PDB file of C-alpha atoms and ligand atoms in Angstrom:
ATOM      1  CA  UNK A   1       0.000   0.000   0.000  1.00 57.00           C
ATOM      2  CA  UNK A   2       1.412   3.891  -1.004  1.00 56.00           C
ATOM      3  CA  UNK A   3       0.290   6.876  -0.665  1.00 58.00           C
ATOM      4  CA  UNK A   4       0.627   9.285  -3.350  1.00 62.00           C
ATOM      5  CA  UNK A   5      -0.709  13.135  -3.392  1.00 63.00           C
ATOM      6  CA  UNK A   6      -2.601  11.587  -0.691  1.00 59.00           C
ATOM      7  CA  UNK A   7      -4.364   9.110  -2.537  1.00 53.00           C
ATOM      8  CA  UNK A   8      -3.953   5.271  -1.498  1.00 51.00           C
ATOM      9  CA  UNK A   9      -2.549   3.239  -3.928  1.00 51.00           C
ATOM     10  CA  UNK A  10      -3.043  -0.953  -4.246  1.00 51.00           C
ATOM     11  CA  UNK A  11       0.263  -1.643  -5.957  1.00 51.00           C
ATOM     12  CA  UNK A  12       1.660  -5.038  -6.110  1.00 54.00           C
ATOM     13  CA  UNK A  13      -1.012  -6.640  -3.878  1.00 58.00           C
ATOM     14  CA  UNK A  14      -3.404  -5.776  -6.787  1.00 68.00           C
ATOM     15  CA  UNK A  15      -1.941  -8.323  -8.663  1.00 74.00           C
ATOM     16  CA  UNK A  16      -1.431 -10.937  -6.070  1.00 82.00           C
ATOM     17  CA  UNK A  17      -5.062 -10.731  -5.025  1.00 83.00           C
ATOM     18  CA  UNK A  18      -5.881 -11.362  -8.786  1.00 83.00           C
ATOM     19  CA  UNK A  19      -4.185 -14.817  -8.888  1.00 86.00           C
ATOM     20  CA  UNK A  20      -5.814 -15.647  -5.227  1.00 88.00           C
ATOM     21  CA  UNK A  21      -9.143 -14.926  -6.992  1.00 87.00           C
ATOM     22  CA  UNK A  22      -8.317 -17.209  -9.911  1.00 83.00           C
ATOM     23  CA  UNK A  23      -6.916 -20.150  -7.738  1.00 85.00           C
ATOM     24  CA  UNK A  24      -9.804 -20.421  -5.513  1.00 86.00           C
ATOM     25  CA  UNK A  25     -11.819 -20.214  -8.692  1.00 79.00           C
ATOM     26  CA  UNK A  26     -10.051 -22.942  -9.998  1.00 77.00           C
ATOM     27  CA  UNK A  27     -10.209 -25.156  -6.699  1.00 82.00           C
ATOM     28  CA  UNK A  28     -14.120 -24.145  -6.518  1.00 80.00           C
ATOM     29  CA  UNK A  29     -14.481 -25.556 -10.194  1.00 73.00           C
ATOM     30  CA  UNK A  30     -12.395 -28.660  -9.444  1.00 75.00           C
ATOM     31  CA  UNK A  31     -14.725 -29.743  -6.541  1.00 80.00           C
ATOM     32  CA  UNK A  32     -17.870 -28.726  -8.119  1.00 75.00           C
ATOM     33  CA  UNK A  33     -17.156 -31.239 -10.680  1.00 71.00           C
ATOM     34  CA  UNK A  34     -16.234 -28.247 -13.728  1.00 70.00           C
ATOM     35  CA  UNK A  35     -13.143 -28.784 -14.045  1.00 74.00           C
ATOM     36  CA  UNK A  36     -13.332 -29.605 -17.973  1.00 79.00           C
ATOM     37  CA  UNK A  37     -15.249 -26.994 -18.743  1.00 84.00           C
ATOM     38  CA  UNK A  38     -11.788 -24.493 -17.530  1.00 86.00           C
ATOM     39  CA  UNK A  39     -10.519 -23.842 -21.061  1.00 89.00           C
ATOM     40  CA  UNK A  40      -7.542 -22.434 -22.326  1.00 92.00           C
ATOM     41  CA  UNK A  41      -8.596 -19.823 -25.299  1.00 93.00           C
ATOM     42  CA  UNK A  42      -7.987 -21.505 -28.674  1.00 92.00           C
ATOM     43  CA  UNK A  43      -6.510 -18.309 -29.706  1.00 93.00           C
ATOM     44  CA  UNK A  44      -3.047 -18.604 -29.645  1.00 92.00           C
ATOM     45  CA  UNK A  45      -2.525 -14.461 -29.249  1.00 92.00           C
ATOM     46  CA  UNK A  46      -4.409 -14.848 -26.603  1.00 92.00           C
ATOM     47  CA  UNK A  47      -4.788 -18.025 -24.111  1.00 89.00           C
ATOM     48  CA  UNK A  48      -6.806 -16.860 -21.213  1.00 91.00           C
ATOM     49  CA  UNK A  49      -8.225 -19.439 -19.351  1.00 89.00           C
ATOM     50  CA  UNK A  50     -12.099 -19.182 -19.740  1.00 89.00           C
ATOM     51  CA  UNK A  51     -14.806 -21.015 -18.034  1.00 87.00           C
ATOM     52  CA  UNK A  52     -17.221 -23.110 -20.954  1.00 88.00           C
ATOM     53  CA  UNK A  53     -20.298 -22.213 -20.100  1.00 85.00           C
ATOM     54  CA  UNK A  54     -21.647 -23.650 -23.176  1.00 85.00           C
ATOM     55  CA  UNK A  55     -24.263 -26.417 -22.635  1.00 85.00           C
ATOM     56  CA  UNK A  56     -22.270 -29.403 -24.774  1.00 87.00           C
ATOM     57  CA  UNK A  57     -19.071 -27.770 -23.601  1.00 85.00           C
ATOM     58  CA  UNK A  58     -18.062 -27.416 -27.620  1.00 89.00           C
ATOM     59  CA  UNK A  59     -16.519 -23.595 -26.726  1.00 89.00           C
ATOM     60  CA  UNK A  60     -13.072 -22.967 -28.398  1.00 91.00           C
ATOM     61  CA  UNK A  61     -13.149 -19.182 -27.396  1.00 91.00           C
ATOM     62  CA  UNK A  62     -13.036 -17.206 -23.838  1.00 92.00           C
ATOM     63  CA  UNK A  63     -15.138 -14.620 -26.302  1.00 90.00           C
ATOM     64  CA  UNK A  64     -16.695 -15.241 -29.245  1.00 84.00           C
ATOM     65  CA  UNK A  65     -17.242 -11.751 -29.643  1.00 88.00           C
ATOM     66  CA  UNK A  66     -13.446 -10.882 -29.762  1.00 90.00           C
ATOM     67  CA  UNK A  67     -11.359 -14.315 -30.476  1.00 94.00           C
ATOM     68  CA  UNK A  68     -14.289 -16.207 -31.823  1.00 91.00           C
ATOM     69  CA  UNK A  69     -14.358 -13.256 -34.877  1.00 93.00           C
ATOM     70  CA  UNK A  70     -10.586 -12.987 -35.082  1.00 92.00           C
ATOM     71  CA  UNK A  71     -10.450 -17.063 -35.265  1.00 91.00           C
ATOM     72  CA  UNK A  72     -13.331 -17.963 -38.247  1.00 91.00           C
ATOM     73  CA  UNK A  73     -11.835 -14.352 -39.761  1.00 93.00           C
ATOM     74  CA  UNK A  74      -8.081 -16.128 -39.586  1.00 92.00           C
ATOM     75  CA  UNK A  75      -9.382 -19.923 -40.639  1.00 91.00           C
ATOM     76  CA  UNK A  76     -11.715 -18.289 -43.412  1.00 92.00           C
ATOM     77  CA  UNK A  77      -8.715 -16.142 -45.427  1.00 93.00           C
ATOM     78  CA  UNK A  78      -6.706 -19.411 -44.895  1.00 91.00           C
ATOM     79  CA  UNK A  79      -9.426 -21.394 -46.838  1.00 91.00           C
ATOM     80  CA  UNK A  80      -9.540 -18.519 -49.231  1.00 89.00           C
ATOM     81  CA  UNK A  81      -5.898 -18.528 -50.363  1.00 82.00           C
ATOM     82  CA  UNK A  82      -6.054 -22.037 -50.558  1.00 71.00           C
ATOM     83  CA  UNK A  83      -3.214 -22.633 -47.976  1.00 60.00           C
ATOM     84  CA  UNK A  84      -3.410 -26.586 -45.869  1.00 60.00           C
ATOM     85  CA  UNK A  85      -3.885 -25.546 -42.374  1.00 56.00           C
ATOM     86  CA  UNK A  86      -1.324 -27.331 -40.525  1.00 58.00           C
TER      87      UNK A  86
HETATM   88 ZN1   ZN B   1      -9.279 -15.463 -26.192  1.00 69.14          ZN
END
């Protein structure tokens, strides 16, 4: 904790507190029987870990807003130019 121009500051703690979050997220999931559905993004400039909440557990994305468009965008001008995806 700082204190700058008199306003307190969270510095490195922020951070620590973060992976806290996500490990007793991860424990939660593990005894609560989700553990498959913790994902690693199928995005490979990305990689979060994302909870599936998808009912057959078929998500590839943490968003298919963001990665799911960037992914079919990236696989479809693949198939366009005719290149074997490898
Ligand atoms: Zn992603």
């Amino acid at each position: 904790m700082r204190f700058d121009d008199g306003a307190a500051q969270l510095a490195p703690a922020g951070a620590d507190g973060l992976v806290a979050g996500l490990l007793a997220e991860v424990h939660r999931a593990h005894t609560a029987g989700e553990w498959s559905r913790l994902k690693a993004c199928a995005n490979p400039d990305c990689q979060w870990i994302y909870y599936d909440a998808s009912r057959n557990r078929s998500g590839r994305w943490c968003s298919m807003d963001e990665c799911g468009d960037v992914m079919k965008a990236r696989a479809y001008r693949r198939r366009s130019r005719g290149t074997p995806s490898v």
